[in-house]
Structure formats: C-alpha cells, structure tokens
Coordinates of C-alpha atoms in Angstrom, one line a residue:
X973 CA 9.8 25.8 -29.1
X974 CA 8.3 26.6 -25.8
X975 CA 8.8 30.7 -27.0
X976 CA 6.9 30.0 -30.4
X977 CA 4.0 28.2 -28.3
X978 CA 3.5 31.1 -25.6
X979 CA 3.8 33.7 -28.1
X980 CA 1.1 31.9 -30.6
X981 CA -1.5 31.7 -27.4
X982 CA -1.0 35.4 -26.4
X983 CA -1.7 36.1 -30.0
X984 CA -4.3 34.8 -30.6
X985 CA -6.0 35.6 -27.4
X986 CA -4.7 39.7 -28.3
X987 CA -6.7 38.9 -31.5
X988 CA -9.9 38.0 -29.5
X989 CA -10.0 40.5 -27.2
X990 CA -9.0 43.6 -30.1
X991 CA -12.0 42.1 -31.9
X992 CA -14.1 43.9 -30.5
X993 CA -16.7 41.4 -30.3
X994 CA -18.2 39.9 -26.8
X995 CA -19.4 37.0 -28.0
X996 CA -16.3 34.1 -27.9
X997 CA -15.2 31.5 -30.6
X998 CA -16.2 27.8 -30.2
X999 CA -15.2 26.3 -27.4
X1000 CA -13.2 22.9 -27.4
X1001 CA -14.3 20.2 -24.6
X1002 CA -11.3 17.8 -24.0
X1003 CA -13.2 14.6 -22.9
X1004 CA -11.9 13.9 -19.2
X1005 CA -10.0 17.1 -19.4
X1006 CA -8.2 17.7 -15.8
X1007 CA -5.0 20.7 -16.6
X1008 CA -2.1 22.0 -18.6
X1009 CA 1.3 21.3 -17.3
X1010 CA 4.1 23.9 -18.3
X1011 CA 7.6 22.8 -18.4
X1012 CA 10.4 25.3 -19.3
X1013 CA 10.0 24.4 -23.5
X1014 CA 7.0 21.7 -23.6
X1015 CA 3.4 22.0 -23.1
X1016 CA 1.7 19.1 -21.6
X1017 CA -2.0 18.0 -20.9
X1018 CA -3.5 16.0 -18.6
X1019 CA -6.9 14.1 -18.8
X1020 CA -8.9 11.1 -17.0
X1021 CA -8.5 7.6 -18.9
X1022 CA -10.7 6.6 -16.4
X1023 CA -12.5 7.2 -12.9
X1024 CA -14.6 5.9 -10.1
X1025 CA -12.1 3.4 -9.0
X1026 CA -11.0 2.1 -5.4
X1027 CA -7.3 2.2 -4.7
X1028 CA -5.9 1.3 -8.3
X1029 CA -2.8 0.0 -6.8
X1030 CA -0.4 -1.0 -9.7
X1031 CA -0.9 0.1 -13.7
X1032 CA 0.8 -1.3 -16.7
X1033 CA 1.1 -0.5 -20.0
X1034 CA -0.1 -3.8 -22.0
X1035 CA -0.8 -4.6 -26.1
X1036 CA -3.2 -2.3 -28.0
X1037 CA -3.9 0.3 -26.2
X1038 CA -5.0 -1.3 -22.9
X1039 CA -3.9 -0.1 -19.7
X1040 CA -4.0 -2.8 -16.8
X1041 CA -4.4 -2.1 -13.4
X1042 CA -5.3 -4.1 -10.2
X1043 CA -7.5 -2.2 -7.5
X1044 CA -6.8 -3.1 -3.5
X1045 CA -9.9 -5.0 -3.2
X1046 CA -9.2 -8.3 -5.2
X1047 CA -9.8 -7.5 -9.0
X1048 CA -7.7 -7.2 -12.1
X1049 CA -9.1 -4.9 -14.7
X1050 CA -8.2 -3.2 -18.0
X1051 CA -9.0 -0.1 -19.9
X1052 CA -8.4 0.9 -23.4
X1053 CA -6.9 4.5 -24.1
X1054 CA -9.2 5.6 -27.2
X1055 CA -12.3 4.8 -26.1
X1056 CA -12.5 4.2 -22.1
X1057 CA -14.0 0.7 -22.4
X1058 CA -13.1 -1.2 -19.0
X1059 CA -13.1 -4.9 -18.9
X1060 CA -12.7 -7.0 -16.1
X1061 CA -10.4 -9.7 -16.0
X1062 CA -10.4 -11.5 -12.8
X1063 CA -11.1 -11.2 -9.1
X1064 CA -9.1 -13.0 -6.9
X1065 CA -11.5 -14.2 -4.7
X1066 CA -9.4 -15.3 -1.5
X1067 CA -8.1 -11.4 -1.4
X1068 CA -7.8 -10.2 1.9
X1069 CA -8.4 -6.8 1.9
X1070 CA -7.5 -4.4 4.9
X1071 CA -5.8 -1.1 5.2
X1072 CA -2.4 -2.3 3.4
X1073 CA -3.4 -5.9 2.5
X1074 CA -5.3 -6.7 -0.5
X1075 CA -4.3 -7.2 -4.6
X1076 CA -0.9 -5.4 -4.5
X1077 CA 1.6 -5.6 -7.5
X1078 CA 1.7 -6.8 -10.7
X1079 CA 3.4 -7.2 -13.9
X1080 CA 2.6 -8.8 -17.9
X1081 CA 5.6 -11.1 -19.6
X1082 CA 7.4 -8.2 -22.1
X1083 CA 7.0 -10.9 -24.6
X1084 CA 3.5 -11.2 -24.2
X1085 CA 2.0 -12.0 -27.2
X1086 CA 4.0 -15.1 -27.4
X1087 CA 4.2 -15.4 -23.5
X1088 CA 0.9 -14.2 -22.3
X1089 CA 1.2 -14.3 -18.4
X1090 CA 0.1 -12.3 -15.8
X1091 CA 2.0 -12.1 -12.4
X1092 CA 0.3 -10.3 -9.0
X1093 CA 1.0 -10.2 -5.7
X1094 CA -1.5 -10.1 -3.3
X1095 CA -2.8 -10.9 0.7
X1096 CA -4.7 -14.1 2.0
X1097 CA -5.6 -15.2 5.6
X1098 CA -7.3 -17.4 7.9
X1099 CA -8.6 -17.7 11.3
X1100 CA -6.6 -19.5 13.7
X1101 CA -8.3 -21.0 16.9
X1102 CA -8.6 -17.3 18.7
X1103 CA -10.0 -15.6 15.6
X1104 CA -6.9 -13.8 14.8
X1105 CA -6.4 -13.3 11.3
X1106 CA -2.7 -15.0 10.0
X1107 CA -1.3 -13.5 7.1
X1108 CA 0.6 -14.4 4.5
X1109 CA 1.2 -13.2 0.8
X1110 CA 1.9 -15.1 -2.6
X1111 CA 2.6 -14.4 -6.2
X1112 CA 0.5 -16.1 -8.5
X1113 CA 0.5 -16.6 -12.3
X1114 CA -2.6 -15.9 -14.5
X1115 CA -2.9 -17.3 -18.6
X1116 CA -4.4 -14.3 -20.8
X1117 CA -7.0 -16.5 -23.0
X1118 CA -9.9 -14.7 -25.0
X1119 CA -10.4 -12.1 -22.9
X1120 CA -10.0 -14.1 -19.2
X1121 CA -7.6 -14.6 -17.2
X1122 CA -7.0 -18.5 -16.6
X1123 CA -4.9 -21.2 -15.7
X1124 CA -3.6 -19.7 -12.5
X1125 CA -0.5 -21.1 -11.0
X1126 CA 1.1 -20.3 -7.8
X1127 CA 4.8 -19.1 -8.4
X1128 CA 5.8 -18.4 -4.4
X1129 CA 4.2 -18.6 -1.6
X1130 CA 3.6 -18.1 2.0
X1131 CA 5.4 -14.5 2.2
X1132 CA 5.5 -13.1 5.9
X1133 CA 2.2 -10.7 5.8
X1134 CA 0.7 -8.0 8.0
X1135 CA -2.0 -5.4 8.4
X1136 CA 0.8 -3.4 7.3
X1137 CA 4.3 -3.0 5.6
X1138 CA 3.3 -5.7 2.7
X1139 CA 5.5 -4.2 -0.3
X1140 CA 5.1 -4.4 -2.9
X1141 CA 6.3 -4.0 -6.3
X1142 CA 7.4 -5.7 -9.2
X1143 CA 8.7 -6.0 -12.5
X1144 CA 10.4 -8.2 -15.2
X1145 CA 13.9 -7.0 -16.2
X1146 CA 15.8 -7.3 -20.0
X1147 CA 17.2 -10.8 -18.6
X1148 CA 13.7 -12.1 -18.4
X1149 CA 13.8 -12.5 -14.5
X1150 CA 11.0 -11.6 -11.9
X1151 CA 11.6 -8.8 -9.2
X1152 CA 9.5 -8.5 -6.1
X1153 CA 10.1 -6.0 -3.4
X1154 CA 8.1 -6.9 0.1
X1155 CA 8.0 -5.3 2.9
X1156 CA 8.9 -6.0 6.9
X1157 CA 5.6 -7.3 7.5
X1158 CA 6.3 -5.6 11.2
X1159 CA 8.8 -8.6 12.0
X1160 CA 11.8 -6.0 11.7
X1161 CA 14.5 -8.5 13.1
X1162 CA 13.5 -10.5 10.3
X1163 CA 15.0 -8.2 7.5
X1164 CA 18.7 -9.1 8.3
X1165 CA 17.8 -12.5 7.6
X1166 CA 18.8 -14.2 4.5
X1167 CA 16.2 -16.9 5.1
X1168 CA 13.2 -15.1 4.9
X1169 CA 11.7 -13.1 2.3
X1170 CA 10.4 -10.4 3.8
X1171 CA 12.0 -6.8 4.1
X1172 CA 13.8 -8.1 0.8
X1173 CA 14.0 -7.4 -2.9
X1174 CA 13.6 -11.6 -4.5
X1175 CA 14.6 -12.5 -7.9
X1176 CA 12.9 -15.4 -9.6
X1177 CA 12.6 -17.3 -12.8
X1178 CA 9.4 -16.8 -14.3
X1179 CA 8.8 -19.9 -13.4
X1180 CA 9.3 -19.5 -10.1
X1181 CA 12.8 -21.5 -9.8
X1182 CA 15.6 -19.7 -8.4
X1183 CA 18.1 -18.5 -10.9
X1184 CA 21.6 -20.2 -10.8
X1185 CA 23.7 -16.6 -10.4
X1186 CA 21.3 -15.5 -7.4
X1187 CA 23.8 -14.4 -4.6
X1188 CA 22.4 -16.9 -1.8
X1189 CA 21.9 -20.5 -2.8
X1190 CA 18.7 -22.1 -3.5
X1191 CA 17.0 -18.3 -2.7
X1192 CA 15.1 -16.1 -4.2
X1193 CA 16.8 -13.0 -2.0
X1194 CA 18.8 -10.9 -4.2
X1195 CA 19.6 -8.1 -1.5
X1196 CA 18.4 -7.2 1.9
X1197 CA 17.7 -4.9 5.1
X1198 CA 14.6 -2.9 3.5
X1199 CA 11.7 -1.8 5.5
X1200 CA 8.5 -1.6 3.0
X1201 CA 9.4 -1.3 -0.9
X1202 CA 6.9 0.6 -2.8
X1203 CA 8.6 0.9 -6.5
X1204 CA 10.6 -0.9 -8.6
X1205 CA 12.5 0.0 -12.0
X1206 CA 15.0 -0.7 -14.2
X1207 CA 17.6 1.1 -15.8
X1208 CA 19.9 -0.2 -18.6
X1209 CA 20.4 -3.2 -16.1
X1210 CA 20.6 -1.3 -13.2
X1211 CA 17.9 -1.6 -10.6
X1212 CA 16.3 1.1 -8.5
X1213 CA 13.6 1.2 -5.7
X1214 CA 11.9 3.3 -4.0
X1215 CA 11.0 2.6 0.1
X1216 CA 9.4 3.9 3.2
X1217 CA 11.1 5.2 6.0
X1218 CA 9.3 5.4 9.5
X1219 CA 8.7 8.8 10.2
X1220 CA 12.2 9.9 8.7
X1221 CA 14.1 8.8 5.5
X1222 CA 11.8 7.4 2.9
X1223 CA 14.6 6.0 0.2
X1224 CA 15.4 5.4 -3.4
X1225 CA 18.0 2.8 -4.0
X1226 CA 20.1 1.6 -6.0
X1227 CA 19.9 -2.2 -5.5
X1228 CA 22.8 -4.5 -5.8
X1229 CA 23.8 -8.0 -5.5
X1230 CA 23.5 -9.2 -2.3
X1231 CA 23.7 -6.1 -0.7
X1232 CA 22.4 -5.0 2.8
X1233 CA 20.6 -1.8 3.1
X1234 CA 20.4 -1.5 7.1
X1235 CA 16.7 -1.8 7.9
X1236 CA 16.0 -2.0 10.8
X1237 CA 19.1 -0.8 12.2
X1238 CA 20.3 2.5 9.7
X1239 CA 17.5 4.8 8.6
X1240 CA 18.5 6.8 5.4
X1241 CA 22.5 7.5 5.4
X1242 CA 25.0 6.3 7.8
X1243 CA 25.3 9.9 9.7
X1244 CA 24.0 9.0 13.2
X1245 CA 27.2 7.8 15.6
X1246 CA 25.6 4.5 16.0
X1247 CA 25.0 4.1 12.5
X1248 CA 28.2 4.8 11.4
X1249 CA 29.7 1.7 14.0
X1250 CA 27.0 -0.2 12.5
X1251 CA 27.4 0.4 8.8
X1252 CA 31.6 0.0 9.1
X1253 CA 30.8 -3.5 10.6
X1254 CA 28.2 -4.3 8.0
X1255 CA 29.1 -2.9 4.9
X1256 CA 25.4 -1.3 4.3
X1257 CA 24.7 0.4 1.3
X1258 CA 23.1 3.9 2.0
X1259 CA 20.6 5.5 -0.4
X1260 CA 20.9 7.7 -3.6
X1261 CA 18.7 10.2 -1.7
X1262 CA 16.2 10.0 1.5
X1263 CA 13.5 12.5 2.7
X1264 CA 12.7 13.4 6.1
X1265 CA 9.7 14.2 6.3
X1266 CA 8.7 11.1 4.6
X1267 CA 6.7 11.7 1.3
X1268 CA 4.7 8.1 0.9
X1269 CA 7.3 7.0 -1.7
X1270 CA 5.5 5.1 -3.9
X1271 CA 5.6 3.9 -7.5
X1272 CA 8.8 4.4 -9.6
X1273 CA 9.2 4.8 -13.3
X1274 CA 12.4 5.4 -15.6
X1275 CA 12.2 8.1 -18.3
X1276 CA 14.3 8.4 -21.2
X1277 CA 12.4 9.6 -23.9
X1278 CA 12.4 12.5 -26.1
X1279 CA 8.4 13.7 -26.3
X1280 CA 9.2 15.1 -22.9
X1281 CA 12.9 16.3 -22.7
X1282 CA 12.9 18.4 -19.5
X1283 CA 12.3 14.8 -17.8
X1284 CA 14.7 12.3 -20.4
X1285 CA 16.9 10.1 -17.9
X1286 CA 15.1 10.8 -15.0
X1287 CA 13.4 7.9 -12.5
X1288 CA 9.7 9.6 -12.2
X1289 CA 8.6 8.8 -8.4
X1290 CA 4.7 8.7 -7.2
X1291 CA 4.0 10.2 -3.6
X1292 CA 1.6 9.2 -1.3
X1293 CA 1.8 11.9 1.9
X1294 CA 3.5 14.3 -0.9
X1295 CA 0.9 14.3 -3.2
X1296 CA 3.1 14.7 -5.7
X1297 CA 4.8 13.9 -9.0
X1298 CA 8.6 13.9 -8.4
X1299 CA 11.3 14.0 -11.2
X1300 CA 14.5 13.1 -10.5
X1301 CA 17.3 13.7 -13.2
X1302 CA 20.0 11.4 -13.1
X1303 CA 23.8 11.7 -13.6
X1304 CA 25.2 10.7 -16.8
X1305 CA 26.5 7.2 -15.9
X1306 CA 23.2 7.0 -13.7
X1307 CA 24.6 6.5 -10.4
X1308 CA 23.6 9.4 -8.7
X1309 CA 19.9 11.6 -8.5
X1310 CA 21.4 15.3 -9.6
X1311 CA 18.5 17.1 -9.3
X1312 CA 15.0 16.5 -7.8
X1313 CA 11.7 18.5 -9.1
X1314 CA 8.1 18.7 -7.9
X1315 CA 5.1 18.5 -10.1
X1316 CA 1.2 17.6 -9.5
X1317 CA 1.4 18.5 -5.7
X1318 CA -1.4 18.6 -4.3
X1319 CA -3.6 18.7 -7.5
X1320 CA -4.6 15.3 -7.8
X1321 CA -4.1 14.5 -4.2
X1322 CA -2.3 10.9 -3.2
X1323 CA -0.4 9.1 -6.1
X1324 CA 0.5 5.5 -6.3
X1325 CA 2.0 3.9 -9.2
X1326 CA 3.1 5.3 -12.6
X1327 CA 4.1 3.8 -16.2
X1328 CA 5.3 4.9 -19.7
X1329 CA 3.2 4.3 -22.9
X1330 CA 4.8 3.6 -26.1
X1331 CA 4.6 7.2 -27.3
X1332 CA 6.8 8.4 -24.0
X1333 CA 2.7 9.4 -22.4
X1334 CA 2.6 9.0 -18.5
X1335 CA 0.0 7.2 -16.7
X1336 CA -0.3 8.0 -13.2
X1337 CA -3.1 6.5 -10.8
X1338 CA -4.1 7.6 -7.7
X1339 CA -4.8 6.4 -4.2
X1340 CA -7.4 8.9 -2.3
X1341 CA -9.8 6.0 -1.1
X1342 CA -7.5 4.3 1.1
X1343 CA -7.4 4.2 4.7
X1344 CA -4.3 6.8 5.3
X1345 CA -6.9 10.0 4.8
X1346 CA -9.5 8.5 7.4
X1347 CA -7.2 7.7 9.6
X1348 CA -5.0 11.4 8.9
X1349 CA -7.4 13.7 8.3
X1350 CA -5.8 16.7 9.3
X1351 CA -2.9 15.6 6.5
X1352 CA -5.7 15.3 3.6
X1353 CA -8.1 18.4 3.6
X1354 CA -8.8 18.5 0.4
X1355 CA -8.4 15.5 -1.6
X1356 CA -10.7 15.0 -4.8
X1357 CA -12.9 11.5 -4.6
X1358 CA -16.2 12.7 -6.1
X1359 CA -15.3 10.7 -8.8
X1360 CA -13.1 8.0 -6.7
X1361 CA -9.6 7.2 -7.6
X1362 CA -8.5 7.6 -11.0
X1363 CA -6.1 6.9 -14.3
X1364 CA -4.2 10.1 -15.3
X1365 CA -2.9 10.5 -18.6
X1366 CA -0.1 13.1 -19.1
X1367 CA 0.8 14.0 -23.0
X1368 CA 2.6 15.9 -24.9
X1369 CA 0.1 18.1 -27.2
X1370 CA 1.2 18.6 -30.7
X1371 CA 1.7 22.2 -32.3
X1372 CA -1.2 21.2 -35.0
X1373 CA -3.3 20.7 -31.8
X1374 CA -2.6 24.6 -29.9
X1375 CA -5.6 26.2 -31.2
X1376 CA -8.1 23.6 -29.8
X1377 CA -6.3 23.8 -26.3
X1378 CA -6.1 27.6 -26.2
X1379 CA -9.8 27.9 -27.1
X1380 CA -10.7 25.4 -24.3
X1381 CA -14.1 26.5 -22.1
X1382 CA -12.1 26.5 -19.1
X1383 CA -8.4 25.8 -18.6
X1384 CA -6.3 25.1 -15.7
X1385 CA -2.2 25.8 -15.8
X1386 CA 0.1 23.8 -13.5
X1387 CA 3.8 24.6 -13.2
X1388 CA 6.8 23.3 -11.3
X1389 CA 6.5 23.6 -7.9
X1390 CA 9.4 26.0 -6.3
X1391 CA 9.2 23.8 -2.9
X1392 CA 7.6 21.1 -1.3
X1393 CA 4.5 21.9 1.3
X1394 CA 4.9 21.7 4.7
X1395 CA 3.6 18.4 5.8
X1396 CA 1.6 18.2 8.5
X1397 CA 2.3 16.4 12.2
X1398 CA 2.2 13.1 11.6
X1399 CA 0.2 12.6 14.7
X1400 CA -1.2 8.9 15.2
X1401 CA -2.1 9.2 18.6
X1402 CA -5.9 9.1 19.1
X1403 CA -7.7 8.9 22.4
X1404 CA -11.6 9.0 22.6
X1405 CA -12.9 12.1 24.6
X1406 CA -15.8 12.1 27.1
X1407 CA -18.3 12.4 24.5
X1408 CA -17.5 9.3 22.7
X1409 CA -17.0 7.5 25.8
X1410 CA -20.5 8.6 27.4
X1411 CA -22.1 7.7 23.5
X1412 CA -20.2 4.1 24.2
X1413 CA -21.9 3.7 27.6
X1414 CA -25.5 4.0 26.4
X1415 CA -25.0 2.2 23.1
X1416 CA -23.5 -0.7 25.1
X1417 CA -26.5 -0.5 27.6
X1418 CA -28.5 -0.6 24.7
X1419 CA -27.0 -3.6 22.8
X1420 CA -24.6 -5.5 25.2
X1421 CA -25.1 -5.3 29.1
X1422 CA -28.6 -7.5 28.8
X1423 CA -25.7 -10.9 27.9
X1424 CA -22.3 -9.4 29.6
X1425 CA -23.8 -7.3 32.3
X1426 CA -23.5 -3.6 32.9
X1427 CA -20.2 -5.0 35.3
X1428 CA -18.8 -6.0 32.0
X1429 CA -18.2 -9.7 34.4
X1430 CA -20.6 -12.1 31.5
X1431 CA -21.8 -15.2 33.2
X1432 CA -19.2 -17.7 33.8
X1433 CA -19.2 -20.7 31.4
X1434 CA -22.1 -19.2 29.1
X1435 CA -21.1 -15.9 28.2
X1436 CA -18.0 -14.8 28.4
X1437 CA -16.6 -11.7 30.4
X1438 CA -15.1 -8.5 28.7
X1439 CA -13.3 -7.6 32.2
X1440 CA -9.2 -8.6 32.2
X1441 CA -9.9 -10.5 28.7
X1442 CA -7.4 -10.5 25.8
X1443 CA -10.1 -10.2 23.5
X1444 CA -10.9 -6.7 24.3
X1445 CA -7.5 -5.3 25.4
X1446 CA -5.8 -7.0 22.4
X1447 CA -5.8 -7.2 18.5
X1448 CA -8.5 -4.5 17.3
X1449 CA -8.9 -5.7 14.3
X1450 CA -10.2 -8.8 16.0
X1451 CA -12.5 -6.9 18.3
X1452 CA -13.8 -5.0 15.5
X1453 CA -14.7 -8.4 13.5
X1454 CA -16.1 -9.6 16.4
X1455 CA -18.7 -6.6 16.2
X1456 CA -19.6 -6.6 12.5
X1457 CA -20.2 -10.7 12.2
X1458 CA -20.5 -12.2 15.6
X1459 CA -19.3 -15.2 16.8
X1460 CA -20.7 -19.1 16.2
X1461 CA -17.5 -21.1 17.0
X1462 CA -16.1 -22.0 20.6
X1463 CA -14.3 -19.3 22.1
X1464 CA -11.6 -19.3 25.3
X1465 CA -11.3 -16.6 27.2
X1466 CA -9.5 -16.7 30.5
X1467 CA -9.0 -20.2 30.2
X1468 CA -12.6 -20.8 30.2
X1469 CA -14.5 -22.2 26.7
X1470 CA -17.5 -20.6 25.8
X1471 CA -19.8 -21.9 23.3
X1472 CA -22.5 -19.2 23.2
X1473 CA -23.3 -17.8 20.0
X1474 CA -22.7 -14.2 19.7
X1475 CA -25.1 -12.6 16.9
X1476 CA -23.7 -9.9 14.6
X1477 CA -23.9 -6.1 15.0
X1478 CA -23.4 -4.9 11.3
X1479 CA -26.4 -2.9 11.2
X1480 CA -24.9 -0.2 13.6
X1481 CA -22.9 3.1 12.2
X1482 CA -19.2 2.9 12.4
X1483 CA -19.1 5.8 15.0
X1484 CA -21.3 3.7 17.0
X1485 CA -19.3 0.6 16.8
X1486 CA -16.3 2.6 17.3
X1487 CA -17.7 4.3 20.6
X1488 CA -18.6 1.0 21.9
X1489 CA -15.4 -0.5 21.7
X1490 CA -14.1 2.3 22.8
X1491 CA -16.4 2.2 26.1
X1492 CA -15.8 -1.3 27.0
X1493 CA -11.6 -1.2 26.2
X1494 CA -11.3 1.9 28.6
X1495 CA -14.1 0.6 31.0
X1496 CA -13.2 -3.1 31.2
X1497 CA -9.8 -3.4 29.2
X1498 CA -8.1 -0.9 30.7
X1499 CA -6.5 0.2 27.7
X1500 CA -6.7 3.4 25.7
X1501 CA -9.8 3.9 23.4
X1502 CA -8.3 4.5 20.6
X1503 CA -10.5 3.2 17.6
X1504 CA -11.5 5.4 15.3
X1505 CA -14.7 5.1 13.0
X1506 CA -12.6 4.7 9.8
X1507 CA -11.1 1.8 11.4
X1508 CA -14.3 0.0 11.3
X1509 CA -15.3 1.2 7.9
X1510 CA -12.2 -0.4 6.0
X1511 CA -12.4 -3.2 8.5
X1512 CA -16.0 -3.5 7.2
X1513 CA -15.0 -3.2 3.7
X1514 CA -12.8 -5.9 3.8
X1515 CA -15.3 -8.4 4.7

C-alpha cells in the first residue's frame, strides 16, 4: 500500500510540474497542521488538538470525543477532538505546585458511563514551625455530574512527597483494580521497605480497600525497589512500567507480584560485581531493557491495533531528555522488547504522556514548560513554546484523503530516526561567577544591609542575622520563599526568636533575587551560590 501511495504523490506532482503552468492548484490548510510521518507502508499525519497549555501532565482518552488531561499547576481540563472546545473541570486548589510537584496522574473508571469517577494524584504541603515546606501526596476521587467534577473523596493518603521523584502514573486494569506507581520521594532506603508506599507500584480497590490477593497483608504494595515511575500499562494482564534511572539505566518493567526491582541498590541489570552478590541474595528482577544515557522515560502506552501495523504489539514510550517517540515491538508471548525504534525526536521537543483513541489515533502531549529546560539549557536549544505545551494527534490518513495532503501549502515529512542524538552532559553543577556575585552585593546594599547590616550580623533579638544561620546555608527553596513573600510569623534562628516582620520582595526580577541569594549564601553562608534565576521563576509560579 505504502508503493501505491508514493507512486500516486509523485504522479500527480509530475502532472503539475509537465503542465506547464506556474500558477499552483488550490491549496489545502489542515487546521493545527504540524507533519507527515512515514513508516515503511503507512502514511501518518500529525496535527495540534490543542495548544497554549502548561505542563499537560497525564491525557486520557474519555466518552465522545473528549480528551482529558490534567496540567502540573492544579487543574483538570477536557477537550473535544472535532471541534477544539476546552472545558474546565476542576482545580484542585490545595495543589502544590514546584518543579516535580503539582497535579500528577490520573485515570477515568472504564465503565464510566455507569461509573463516572475520576482518580488523580497530586502534591499538598504545609509549613512546619521553620517554614519548610512538608510534603506529602494523595489520590483523590472526583464524581463527573453535568459537566463538574464533584463529590470528591479521598481514596489514599499521606504518600511520602518531595521537590522531586513524586511518580507518578496510573491506570485501571481489566480486573477493575487501581494502579499507582510513586516515586522515592528522595528517601531511597525507604524503597526496600514493604511499609511504605513510596518507590512502589500500589494496587487498590477503587475504593480504596486493599484487595484480598495483594501479596503483603492489609497493603496496598504490589511490588517494590523502584526509584521514580513515570508510566504505566497493561498488557493482556500483564503489567509494564516505565522508570527513571539516575544518570544511567532509565527502565521498562515488567512488574510482578511482589517482586523487588533493586532501587536503590541495582541500577538497570545485575552486571556490576556488587550487583550481582546483591541480586543472588535478593532475588531482584532486572528490566526488559534500560538506557544509559537516561532518556526522561516517561508515559507508556500499549499498541495492538491494525490502522498502524508497523507499531501493532508494541508498548509506545514518551521521552522527556530524548525528545522522542519510542516504539518498542514486543515478542510474541510479550515477555521480551525485540526491537526498539525512534520517532518524533526532536520535532516536538520534551514528551510526557501518550494514549490510544478508539480508532487506534495517538495522542501525545508535551512537557516544554517545565523546569528541566531552565534549569538545562544547554540540553534544550531549541524547543517549540511559542504556543506552550501541546495535545498531538497522530492518524492514519485515508487513501480518499491523499490528494488534499499532497496539495498541502506547505508540508513537512518525518521519518524513522536511524539513531538516537547524542545527549548532552548532564551537567547540574552551577556556581555563580563574579558578575553575579558583584550584581548581589549592590542589590543587597540596596534592599537588605539598612535591617541586617552590610556585616550580614542583623541586630540581636530584632532582626535576625544571615551569618552561620541555617536559613541561608540550608533549604533554597525556603530562602527563595523567604524573598518572594516575606516573613510575619516568629522565626528562630540560632536559638534566638525573632518576631520582626520581614516585608516581601516579589517585585524584583528573578536574576536579581537569584544574585542576591547568591551574594549573601557565599558571603555569609559559606556555601556555594548556586541558585539559578529559573529557580525562582518556578518557585514563584508555584505560589
């Protein structure tokens, strides 16, 4: 077919051209119109369902042509396929949104018209006494009523969080039973524990009881040992995920009852001489396939049907750092990835999550407007946010349909990609240079040394000092909220209370902020300046 479909376009553009005639036929305009994709026999196109998003973290395919999507900052949205209407459902209001925390994962009941619930996964905080943010993660349960989401339910709670390393992903499998992969949270010892839930893959009821055949008693943990799940899928009951490595061996897995999977102690296989002692004793299960240098394994997708047959039984994985669409084919029994294959890299930039319509379509969303790119810019050089994150649509395009593409105004062919790009240094280090530093001297002249004194020393029981204080050789994040909104609740520092009110400092740039701290943590903290602008800006945009 793929022969009949090339030879039909170089026909008819012959015909064109032998015309004689200058001026060209009509021109077709795909509405949201992003590419071609050419696989060996099948022709695909790929368009924008919809744009000017922020970090569209999970999609699903839902009831009458609605895709639903969450987006990192705290809202639940859909959008409907024919005519790009959006309608907002819900924003969870207690969200807390930084870097890798925020409205995560979710999933609609499979019987939804007769069970219309809508499960997410998301981030909440509070202050504790020193202003540092605790974190913690739960999945709630949402009613779909007239439009709205209501009746919201808490189904599990209090799930280690971090800044970082959250998960997650879900799904509902053909036994009607709720899967959630989390992350480490940063509390790695924590993974080889059967009592906590992070660094695990849970199972639940859908109403958040524990199911009877679970492998540990009275818990939701069905297996173990995983650093920071990112995808989730199911295949004819068997159950895959993909995960981040560290800077080596990002993973897809196939999960199994009760199983260990190493973290943090084995990264990808067992090959490593201490590994191997470790994983005799242990009984880990290694991966189907790991990649060093890490890709940002993301969202994970099983596809088995015919519209596309180059990808039929194949687990479709999103890449963050890889920019890229991966296909891997599986075996016939499905226990093993046969062959891997690269698609989209680099023509979308970052992508995050990816489901199947009803028609065997792909939708793909990315992730360009989250903090990796500000904080990695030498990894992103050219990513596309004019038009913020988006919804991709990848479909099949009928033979009755050829002659509109091949008279489209302007037309851009993708193939398979022979080989992966060479990735960057990932390089995290950051150190602020003379420039900055002199830039953070003047600023905090300007806006700081009149209450804590050019000495950095404050003024003992009113203000407090910035020399030898936690507060500005610890948590950044901290130090950063400090700057954007004050402080107007009694502080210690040193063992000393102050109860000074310290206004806010919002109005200034987030170079400026950054070069201050930067100034006062190498000047007074004795630690390395090593906040960055960006930090600030998603620090601000959480608040």
């Amino acid at each position: 077919m793929g022969k009949r479909i090339i030879l039909f376009l170089l026909t008819l553009n012959l015909l064109l051209s032998l015309s004689g005639c200058r001026v060209e036929g009509p021109k077709f305009e795909e509405p949201g119109y992003l590419a071609h994709l050419w696989l060996d026999s099948t022709l695909l196109l790929v368009t924008t369902v919809a744009d000017s998003l922020e970090v569209p973290w999970d999609i699903v395919v839902g009831p009458e042509d609605w895709i639903w999507f969450t987006q990192q900052k705290g809202t639940i949205s859909r959008v409907h396929t024919t005519t790009g209407d959006i309608q907002e459902l819900a924003v969870i209001k207690d969200v807390f949104y930084r870097k890798s925390t925020g409205l995560l994962s979710m999933v609609l009941h499979p019987d939804f018209e007769n069970n219309p619930f809508v499960f997410v996964h998301y981030t909440y905080a509070h202050k504790d006494s020193n202003l540092m943010d605790r974190i913690r993660s739960r999945i709630i349960r949402f009613t779909f009523k007239e439009d709205a989401l209501e009746d919201k339910i808490t189904i599990l709670d209090s799930i280690p969080g971090n800044t970082f390393h959250n998960g997650s992903r879900m799904m509902i499998s053909n036994d009607s039973k709720l899967w959630i992969g989390t992350g480490d949270a940063g509390l790695t010892d924590q993974t080889q524990d059967q009592n906590t839930l992070n660094g695990k893959v849970l199972r639940l009821n859908p109403d958040g009881t524990i199911p009877s055949d679970n492998p540990f008693k009275e818990s939701p943990v069905w297996s173990l040992g995983h650093r920071n799940v990112q995808g989730i899928a199911e295949v004819q009951g068997a159950v895959f995920i993909s995960e981040h490595g560290p800077i080596n061996d990002d993973e897809i897995n196939l999960v199994e009852k009760g199983a260990n999977y190493g973290w943090p102690n084995i990264h990808g296989f067992c090959d490593l001489d201490p590994e191997k002692e470790y994983c005799g004793n242990h009984n880990i299960r290694e991966p189907l396939i790991a990649w060093t240098p890490t890709l940002g394994t993301a969202g994970l997708a099983y596809y088995n049907n015919k519209e596309i047959p180059e990808w039929k039984n194949s687990l479709l994985l999103c890449t963050l750092k890889g920019q890229s669409l991966r296909v891997l084919n599986l075996n016939e029994d499905r226990s093993q990835i046969s062959n891997e294959h690269i698609f989209l890299q680099k023509a979308f930039g970052r992508i995050r999550d990816v489901a199947i319509g009803k028609e065997g379509e792909i939708y793909l969303t990315t992730s360009n407007l989250d903090w990796h790119p500000g904080h990695q810019p030498w990894m992103y050089d050219s990513l596309p946010t004019e038009k913020g994150d988006r919804i991709i649509k990848i479909k099949r395009i009928s033979q009755g349909s050829q002659e509109l593409w091949a008279q489209l105004s302007r037309k851009k062919i993708l193939r398979e990609d022979p080989e992966a790009f060479k990735l960057p240094n990932e390089d995290w280090n950051f150190i602020a240079t003379d420039d900055d530093l002199i830039s953070g001297q003047k600023l905090y002249t300007t806006h700081c040394a009149a209450c804590h004194r050019p000495d950095g020393k404050g003024n003992t029981g009113q203000i407090p000092p910035l020399t030898e204080s936690e507060w500005v050789s610890g948590d950044r994040s901290r130090l950063i909220d400090v700057m954007l909104q004050g402080i107007s609740t009694p502080i210690t520092v040193n063992g000393i209370m102050y109860e000074g009110e310290m206004p806010a400092y919002g109005n200034l740039r987030d170079d400026e902020i950054s070069d201050i701290l930067n100034f006062i943590r190498t000047e007074f903290g004795d630690t390395a300046g090593n906040i960055i602008a960006a930090d600030v800006m998603h620090q601000r945009k959480g608040l």
